[in-house]
Coordinates of C-alpha atoms and ligand atoms in Angstrom, one line a residue:
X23 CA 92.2 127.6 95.6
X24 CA 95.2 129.8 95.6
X25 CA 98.2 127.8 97.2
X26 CA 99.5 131.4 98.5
X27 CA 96.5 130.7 100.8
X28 CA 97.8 127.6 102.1
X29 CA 101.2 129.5 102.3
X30 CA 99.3 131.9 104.9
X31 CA 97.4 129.9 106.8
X32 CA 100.3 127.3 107.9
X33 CA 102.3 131.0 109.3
X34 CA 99.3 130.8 112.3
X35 CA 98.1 127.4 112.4
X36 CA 100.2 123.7 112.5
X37 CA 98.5 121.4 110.4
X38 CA 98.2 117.8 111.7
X39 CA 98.2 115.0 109.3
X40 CA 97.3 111.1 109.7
X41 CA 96.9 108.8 106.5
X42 CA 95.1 106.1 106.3
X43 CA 96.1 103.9 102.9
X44 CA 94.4 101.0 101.9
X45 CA 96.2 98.8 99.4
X46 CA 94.5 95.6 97.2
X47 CA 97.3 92.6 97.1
X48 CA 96.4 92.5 93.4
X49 CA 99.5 90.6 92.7
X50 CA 98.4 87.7 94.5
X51 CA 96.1 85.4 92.4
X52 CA 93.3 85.5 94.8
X53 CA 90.7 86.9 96.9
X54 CA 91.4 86.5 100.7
X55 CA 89.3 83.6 101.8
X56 CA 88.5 82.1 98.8
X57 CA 90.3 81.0 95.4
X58 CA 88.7 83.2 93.7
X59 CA 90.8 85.3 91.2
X60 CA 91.7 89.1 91.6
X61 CA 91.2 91.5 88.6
X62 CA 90.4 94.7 88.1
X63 CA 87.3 95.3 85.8
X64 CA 85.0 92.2 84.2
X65 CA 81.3 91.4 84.1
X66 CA 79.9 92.5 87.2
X67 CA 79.3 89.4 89.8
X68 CA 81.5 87.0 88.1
X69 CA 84.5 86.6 89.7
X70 CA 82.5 85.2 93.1
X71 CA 81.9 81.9 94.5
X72 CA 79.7 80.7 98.1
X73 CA 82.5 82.0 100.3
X74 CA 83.1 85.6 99.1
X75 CA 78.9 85.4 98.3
X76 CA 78.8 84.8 102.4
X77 CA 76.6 81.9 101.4
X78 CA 75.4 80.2 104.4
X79 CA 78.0 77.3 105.2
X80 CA 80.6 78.6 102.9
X81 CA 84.1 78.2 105.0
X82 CA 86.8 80.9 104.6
X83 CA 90.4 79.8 104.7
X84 CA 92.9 82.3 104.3
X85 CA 95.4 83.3 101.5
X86 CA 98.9 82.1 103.1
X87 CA 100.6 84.7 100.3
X88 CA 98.4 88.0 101.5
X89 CA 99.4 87.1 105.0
X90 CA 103.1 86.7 104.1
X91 CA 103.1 90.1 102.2
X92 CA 101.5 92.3 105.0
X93 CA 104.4 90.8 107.2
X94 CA 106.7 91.6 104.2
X95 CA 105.2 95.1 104.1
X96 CA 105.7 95.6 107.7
X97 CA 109.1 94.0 107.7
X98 CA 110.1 97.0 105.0
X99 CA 109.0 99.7 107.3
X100 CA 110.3 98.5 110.6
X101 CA 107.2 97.4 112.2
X102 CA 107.2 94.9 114.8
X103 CA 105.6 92.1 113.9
X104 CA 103.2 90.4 116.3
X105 CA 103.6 87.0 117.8
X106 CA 100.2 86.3 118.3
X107 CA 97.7 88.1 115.6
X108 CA 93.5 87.4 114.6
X109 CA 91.1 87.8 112.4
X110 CA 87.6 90.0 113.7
X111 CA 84.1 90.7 112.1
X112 CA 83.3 94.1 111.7
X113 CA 79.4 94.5 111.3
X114 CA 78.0 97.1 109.5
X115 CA 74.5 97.5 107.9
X116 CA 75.6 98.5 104.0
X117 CA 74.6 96.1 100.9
X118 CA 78.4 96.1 99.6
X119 CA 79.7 93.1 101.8
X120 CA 77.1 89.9 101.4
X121 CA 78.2 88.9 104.3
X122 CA 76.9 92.0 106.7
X123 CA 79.9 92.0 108.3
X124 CA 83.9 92.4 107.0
X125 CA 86.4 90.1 108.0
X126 CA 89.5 92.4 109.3
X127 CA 91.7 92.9 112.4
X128 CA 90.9 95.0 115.3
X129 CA 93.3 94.6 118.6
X130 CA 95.8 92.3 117.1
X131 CA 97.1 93.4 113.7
X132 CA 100.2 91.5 111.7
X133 CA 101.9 94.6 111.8
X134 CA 102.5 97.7 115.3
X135 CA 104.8 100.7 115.2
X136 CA 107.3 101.2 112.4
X137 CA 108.4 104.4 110.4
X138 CA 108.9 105.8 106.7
X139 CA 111.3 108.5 106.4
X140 CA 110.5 110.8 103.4
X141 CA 112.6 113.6 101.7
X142 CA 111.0 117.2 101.0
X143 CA 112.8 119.7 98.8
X144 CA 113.1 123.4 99.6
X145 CA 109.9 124.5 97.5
X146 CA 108.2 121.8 98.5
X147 CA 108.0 120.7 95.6
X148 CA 109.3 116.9 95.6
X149 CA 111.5 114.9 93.9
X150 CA 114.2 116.7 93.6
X151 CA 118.2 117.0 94.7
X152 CA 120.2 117.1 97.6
X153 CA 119.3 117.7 101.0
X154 CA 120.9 121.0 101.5
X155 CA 119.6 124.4 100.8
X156 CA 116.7 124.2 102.8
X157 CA 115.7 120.6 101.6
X158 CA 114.8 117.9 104.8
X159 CA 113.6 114.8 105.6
X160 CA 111.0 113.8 108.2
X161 CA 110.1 110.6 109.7
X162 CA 106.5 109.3 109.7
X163 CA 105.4 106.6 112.2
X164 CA 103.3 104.0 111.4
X165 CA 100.4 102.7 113.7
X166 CA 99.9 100.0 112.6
X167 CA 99.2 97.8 109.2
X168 CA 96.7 94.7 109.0
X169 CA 94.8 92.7 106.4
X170 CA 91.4 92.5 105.7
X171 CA 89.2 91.6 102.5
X172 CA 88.1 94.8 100.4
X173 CA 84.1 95.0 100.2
X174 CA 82.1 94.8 96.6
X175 CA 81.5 98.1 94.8
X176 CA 77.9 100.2 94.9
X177 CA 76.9 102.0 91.6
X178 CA 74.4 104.7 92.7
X179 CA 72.7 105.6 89.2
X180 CA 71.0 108.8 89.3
X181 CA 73.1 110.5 92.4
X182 CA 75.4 113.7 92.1
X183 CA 79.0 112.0 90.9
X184 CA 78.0 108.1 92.1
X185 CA 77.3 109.3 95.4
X186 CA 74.5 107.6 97.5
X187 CA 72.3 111.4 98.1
X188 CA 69.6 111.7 95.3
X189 CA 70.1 108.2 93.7
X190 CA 67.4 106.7 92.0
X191 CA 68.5 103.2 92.7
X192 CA 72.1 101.7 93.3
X193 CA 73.5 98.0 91.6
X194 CA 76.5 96.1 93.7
X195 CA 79.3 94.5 91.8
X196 CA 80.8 91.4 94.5
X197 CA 83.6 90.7 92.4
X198 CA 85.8 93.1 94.5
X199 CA 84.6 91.6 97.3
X200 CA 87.2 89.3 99.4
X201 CA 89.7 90.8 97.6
X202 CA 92.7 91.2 100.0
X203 CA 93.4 94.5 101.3
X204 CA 96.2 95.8 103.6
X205 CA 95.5 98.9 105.2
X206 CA 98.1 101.0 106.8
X207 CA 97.3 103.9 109.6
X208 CA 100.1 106.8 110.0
X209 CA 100.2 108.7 113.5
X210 CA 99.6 112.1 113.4
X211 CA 103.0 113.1 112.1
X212 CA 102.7 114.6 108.7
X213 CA 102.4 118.6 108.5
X214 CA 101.7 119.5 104.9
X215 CA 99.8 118.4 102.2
X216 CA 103.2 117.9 100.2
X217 CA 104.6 115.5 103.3
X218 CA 101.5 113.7 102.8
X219 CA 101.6 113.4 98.8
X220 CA 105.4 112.5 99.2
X221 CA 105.0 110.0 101.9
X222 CA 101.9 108.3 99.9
X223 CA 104.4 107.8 96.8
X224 CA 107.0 106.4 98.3
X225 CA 105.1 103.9 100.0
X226 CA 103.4 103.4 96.6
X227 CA 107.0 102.8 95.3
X228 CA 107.7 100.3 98.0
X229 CA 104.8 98.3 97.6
X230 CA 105.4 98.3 94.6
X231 CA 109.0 97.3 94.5
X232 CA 107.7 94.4 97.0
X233 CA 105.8 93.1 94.1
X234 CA 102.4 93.1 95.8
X235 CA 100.0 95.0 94.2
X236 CA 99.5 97.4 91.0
X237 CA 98.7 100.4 93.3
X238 CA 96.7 101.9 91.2
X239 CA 94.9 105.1 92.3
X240 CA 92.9 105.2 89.2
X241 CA 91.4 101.5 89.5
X242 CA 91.1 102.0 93.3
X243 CA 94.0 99.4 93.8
X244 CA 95.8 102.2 95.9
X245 CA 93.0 104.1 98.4
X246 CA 93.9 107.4 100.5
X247 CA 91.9 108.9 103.3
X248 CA 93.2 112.2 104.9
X249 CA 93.4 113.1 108.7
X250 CA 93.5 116.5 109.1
X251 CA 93.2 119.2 111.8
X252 CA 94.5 122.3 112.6
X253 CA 96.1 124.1 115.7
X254 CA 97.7 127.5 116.2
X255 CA 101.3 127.4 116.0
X256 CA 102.8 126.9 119.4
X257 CA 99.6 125.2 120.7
X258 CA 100.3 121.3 121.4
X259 CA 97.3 118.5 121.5
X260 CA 95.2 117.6 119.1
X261 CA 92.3 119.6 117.3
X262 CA 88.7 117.7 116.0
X263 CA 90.0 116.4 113.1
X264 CA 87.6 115.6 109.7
X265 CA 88.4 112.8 107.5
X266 CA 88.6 113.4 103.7
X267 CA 87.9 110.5 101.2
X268 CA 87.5 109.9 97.7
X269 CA 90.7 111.0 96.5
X270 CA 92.2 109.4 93.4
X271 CA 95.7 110.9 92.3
X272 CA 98.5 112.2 94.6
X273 CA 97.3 115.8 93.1
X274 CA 93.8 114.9 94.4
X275 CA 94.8 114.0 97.9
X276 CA 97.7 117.0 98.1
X277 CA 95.0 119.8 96.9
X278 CA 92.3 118.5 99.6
X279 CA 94.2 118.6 102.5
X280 CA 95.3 122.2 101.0
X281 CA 91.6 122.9 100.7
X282 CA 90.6 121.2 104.1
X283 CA 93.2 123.3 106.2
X284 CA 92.3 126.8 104.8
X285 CA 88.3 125.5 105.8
X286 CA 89.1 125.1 109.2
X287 CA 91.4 127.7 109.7
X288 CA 88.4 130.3 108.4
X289 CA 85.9 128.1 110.3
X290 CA 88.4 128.6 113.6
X291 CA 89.3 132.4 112.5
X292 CA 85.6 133.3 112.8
X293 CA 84.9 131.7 116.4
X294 CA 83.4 128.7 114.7
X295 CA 84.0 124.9 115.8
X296 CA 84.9 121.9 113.8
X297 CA 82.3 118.9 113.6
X298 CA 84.2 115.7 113.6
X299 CA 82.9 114.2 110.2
X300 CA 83.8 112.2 107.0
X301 CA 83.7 114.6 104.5
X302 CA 84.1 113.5 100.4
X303 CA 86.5 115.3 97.8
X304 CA 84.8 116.5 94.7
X305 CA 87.7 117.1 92.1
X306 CA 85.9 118.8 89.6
X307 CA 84.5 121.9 92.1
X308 CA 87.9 121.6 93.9
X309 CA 86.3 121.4 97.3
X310 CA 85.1 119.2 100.3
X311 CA 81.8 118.5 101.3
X312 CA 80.2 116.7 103.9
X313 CA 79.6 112.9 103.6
X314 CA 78.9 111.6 107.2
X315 CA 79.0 113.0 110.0
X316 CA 80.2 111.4 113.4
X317 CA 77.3 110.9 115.5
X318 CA 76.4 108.6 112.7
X319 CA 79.4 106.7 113.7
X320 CA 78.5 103.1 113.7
X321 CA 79.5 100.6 116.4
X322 CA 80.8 98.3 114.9
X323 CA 80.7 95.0 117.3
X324 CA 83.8 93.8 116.4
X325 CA 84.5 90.0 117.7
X326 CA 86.7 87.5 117.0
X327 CA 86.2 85.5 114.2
X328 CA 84.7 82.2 114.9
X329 CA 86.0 80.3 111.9
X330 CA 89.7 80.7 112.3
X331 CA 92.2 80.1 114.2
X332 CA 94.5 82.7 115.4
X333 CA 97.7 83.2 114.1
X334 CA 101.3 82.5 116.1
X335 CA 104.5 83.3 114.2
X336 CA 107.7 82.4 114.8
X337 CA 110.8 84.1 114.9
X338 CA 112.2 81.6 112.6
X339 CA 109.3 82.1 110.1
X340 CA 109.4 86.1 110.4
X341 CA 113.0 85.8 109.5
X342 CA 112.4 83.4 106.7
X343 CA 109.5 86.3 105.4
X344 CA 113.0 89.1 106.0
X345 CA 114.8 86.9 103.7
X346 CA 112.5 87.9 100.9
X347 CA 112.6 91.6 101.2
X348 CA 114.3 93.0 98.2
X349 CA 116.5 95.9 98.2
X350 CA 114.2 99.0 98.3
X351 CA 114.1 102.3 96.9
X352 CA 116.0 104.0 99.1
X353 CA 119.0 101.4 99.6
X354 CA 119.4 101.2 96.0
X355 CA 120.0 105.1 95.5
X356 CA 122.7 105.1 98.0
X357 CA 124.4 102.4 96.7
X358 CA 123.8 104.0 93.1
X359 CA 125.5 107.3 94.2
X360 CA 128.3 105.3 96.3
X361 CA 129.0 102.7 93.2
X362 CA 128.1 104.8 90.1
X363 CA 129.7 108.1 92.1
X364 CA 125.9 109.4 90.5
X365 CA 124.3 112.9 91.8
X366 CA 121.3 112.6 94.3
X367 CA 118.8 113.2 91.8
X368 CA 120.1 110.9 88.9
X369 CA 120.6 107.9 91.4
X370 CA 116.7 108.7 93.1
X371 CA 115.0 108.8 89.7
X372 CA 117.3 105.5 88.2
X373 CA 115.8 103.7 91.6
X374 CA 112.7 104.2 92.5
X375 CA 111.3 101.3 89.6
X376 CA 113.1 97.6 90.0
X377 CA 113.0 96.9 86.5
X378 CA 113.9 100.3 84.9
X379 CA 117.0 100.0 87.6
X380 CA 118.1 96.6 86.9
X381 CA 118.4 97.7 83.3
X382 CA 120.9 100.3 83.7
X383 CA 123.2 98.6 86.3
X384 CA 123.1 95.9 83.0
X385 CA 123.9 98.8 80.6
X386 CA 127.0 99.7 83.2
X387 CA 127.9 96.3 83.8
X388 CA 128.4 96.1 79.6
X389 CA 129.8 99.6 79.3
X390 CA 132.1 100.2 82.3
X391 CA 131.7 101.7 85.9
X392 CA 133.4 105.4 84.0
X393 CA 130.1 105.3 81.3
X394 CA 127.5 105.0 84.4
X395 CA 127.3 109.0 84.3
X396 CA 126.5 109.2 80.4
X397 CA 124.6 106.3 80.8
X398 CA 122.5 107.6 83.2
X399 CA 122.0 110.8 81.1
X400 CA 120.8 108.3 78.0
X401 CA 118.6 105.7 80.3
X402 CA 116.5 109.0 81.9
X403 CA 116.6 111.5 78.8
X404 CA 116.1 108.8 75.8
X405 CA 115.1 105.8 76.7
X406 CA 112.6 107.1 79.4
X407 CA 110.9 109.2 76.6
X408 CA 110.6 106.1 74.4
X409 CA 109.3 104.4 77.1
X410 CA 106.7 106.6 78.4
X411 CA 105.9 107.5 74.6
X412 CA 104.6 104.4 74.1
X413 CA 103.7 103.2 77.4
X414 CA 106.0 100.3 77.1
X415 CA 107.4 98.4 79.9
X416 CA 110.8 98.3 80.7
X417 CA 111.5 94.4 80.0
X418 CA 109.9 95.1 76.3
X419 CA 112.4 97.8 75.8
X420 CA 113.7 97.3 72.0
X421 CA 116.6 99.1 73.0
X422 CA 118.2 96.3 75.3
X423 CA 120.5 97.1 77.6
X424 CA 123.6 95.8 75.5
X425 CA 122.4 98.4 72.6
X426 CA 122.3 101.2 75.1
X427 CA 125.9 100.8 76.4
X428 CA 127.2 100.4 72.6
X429 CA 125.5 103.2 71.7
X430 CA 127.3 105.6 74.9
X431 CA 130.8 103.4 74.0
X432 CA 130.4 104.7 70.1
X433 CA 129.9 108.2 71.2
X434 CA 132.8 108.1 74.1
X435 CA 135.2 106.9 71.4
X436 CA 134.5 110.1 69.3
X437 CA 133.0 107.5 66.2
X438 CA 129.6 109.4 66.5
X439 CA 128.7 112.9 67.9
X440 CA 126.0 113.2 70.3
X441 CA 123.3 114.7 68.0
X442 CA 124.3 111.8 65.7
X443 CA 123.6 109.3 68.9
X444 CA 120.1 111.1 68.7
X445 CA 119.3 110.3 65.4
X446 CA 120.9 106.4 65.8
X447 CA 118.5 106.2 68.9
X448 CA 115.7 107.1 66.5
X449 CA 116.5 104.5 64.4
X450 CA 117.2 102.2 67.4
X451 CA 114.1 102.4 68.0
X452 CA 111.9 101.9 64.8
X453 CA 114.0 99.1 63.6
X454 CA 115.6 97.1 67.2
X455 CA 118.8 97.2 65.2
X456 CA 122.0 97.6 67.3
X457 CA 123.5 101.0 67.3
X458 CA 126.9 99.6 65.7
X459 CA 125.4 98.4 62.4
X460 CA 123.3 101.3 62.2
X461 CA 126.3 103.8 61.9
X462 CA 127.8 101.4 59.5
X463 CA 125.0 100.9 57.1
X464 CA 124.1 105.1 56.8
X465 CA 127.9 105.5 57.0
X466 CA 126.9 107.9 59.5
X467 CA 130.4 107.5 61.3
X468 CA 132.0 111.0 62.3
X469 CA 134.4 113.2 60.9
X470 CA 137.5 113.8 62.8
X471 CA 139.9 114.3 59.9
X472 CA 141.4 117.6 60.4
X473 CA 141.9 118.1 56.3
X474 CA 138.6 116.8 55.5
X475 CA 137.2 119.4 57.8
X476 CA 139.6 122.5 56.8
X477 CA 138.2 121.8 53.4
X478 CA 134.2 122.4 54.4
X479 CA 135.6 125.1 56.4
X480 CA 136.9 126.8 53.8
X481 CA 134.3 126.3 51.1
X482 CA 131.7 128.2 53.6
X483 CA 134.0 130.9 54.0
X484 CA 134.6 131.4 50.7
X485 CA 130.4 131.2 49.7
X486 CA 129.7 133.8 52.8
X487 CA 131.9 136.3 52.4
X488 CA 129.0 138.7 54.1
X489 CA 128.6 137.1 57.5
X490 CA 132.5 136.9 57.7
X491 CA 132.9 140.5 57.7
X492 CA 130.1 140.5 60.2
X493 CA 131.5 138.0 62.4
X494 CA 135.0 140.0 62.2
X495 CA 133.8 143.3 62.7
X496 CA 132.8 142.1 65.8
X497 CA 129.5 139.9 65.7
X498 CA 130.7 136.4 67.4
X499 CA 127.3 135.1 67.7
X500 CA 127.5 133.8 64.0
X501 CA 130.0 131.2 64.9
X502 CA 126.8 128.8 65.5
X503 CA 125.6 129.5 62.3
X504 CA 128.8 129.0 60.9
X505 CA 129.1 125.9 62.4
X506 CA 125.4 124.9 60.9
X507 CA 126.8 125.5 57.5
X508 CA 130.1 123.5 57.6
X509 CA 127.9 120.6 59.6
X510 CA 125.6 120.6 56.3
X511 CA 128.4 121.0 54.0
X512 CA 129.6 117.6 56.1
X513 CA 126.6 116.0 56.0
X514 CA 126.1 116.3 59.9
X515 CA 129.4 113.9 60.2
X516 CA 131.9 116.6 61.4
X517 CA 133.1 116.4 65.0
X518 CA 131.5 119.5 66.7
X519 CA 134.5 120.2 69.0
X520 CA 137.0 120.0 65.7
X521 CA 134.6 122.2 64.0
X522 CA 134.6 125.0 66.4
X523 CA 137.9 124.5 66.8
X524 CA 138.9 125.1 63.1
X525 CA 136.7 127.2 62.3
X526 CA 137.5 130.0 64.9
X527 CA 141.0 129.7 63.9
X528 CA 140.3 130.4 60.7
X529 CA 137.7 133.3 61.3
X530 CA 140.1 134.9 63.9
Ligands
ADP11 P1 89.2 107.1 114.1 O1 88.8 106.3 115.3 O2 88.3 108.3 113.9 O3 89.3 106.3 112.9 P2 92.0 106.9 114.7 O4 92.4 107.3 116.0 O5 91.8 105.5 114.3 O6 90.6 107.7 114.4 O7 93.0 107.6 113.7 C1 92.8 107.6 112.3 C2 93.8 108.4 111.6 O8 93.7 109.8 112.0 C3 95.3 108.1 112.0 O9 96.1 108.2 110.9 C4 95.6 109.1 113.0 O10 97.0 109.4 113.0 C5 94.8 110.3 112.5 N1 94.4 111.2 113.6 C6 93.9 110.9 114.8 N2 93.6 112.0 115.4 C7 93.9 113.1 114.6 C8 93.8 114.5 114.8 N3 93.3 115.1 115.8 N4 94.2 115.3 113.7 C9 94.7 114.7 112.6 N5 94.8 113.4 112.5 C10 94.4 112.6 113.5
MG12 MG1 90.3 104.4 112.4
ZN13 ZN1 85.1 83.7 96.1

């Protein structure tokens, strides 16, 4: 779908966006009400014992540490945090929970109103620099976020893509089952598809800056479901609004809300009404389709769960769970940009990841506060190619970073040029040597003698007398080449700057 068509439709109509985001606490070692352990993957109905089986008898207790991170959560986007809180059974008639009922929280959540703010540039395209020239921020509430226990997974064999329509027969996997899940509900604040993307990756980046779970779209660890209606511009209230699932990459989730908007508005434009319905993203044809609608809404009979007693906290133990809350994302920039005196964009992309950040406040700590901005250039242009290159994590790094801050400190001091740095990186990396003895042993140290470098200099001018009457007659542009030649003559060891310098002097 052409986005110019988005572009169009958002002139008449207001779009209205609420997201619901389900989160696993994979980071915890195990399921909600049971010990058993919490992986992605493995032979189906394995990781299960009586409890998350629903086996008559089987007591749940629940995990202290998934209870403690939805508060954490919460406490990270200024939620209130209830005093008194319970767990409810949801029933519902589907073979994925053996129980026939899911424990979660209805009335009384961990976790009431709180906010994200999120940052949009002027394209819309996120993710990039200051918030001038048309850039701005909005602020989402937040409903509400509780716990639960994710349900097992349903293979349907035989269905179009998994789905339950036309399948020959469908298996069920438990070992997801009882895994804890924290699910977060947005009000109706977002307005575009790119508000929503943005504001599902930074909370992505939070959670996972909190250390509680992998957030995965891929593996499901991280869940999206989309809120959408429309309304013409100037209009206030709410419009029916369809729910759009099954969407597994910030792309996905951006470009079906796109799709879902232009659907309504042409239903709307041609007198037509909306149904109310859950309708399923299929990425491959790049559209929605109906999955249930609303009249098949189940009731779901919530009631408080029998087996558990509910929940009172303490000011004194909500405090002690505030303690714990790192510094996030957002904090961190700041402070990059006030400490480092770093642009916008260099301090947001150094602080989004923990681990990549806490490297390069060690490479400045090494190299000096004046290095941070060169540092920051080598850490995001370098070192996060290496990394991504081979998917290697940040605390594997064989460039540590003590090598790192050498390596900026040889090229500040003029011993190496920055294309040398390149090639010293390069071997950085294939051998984990330091960047020190790695210009020692190539003697690959640069050349700032003056005479050394008058001598190349004149040994190309004299072996190319025909581009020197170019270049005099009037065609500068061969002073790169020139410089090419002397840098060969050199062995690539001549200081660029010096070069130039010389070599313009002596063209002239
Ligand atoms: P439901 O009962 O259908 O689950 P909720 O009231 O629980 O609906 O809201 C679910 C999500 O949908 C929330 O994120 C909320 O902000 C959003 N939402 C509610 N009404 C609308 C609407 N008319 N248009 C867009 N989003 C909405
Ligand atoms: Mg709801
Ligand atoms: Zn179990």
């Amino acid at each position: 779908m052409a986005k110019d068509r988005l572009t169009e439709v958002l002139e008449r109509y207001e779009a209205v966006i609420g997201l619901e985001i389900h989160t696993e606490l994979t980071a915890l070692n195990s399921k909600m009400f049971c010990g058993c352990p919490v992986e992605f993957g493995g032979e189906p109905n394995t990781r299960v014992c009586p409890v998350c089986l629903g086996l008559p008898g089987a007591l749940p207790v629940p995990n202290e540490a998934a209870v403690e991170a939805t508060v954490l959560a919460g406490l990270a986007l200024d939620c209130e945090i209830a005093r008194f809180s319970q767990f409810h059974r949801k029933q519902y008639f589907y073979p994925d929970m053996p129980k026939d009922y899911q424990i979660s929280q209805y009335d009384l959540p961990f976790c009431g109103l709180g906010y994200l703010d999120i940052e949009i540039d002027a394209d819309g395209a996120a993710q990039r620099v200051d918030l001038d020239g048309g850039a701005y921020a909005t602020r989402i509430g937040i409903t509400r976020i509780h716990l639960e226990e994710d349900t097992g997974k349903m293979i349907h064999v035989g269905g179009a893509e998994g789905r339950i329509s036309g399948a020959d027969h469908s298996l069920v996997d438990f070992n997801r089952a009882g895994t804890p899940l924290m699910e977060l509900v947005t009000e109706p604040d977002i307005r575009t598809p790119e508000e929503a993307r943005r504001f599902a990756q930074k909370l992505r980046l939070i959670m996972l800056n909190l250390g509680v779970s992998d957030c995965s779209m891929e593996e499901g660890s991280m869940r999206v479901d989309g809120n959408v209606s429309v309304r013409l511009r100037g209009k206030t209230g709410l419009g029916t609004k369809t729910e759009v699932k099954n969407m597994n990459s910030f792309r996905a989730l951006h470009d079906a809300l796109a799709y879902e908007i232009v659907r309504q508005a042409d239903v709307l434009d041609e007198g037509g009404r909306i149904v109310q319905e859950t309708r399923h993203w299929d990425v491959g044809a790049k559209r929605t389709s109906t999955l249930r609608s609303k009249e098949e809404a189940h009731d779901y009979r919530y009631f408080p769960e029998p087996d558990m007693v509910p929940f009172e906290f303490t000011s004194e133990w909500i405090e002690s769970i505030r303690a714990r809350l790192p510094e996030l994302p957002d904090a961190r920039r700041e402070r990059f940009m006030l400490e480092f005196g770093l642009s916008r964009s260099d301090a947001r992309a150094l602080s989004e990841d923990a681990d990549f950040a806490g490297y390069f406040e060690e490479a400045v700590a090494i190299a000096g506060v004046v290095l941070a901005k060169p540092l920051a250039n080598w850490a995001l242009g370098e070192f996060s190619a290496y990394l991504n290159a081979g998917s290697v994590a940040v605390s594997e790094a064989k460039v540590t970073p003590a090598m790192l801050a050498e390596l900026v400190e040889l090229i500040d001091a003029g011993t190496i040029s920055g294309k040398q740095a390149k090639a010293v990186f390069a071997e950085m990396v294939a051998s984990g040597d330091a960047p020190g003895g790695i210009v020692e042993l190539r003697g690959m140290k640069q050349v700032s003698d003056v005479g050394a470098i008058e001598a190349a200099v004149d040994r190309v001018i004299a072996a190319s007398p025909d581009e020197v009457a170019e270049y005099r007659s009037g065609k500068t542009a061969l002073l790169g080449w020139f410089v090419g030649q002397v840098m060969r003559e050199m062995r690539g060891q001549g200081n660029p700057a010096l070069v130039n310098e010389i070599l313009v002097k002596k063209m002239g």
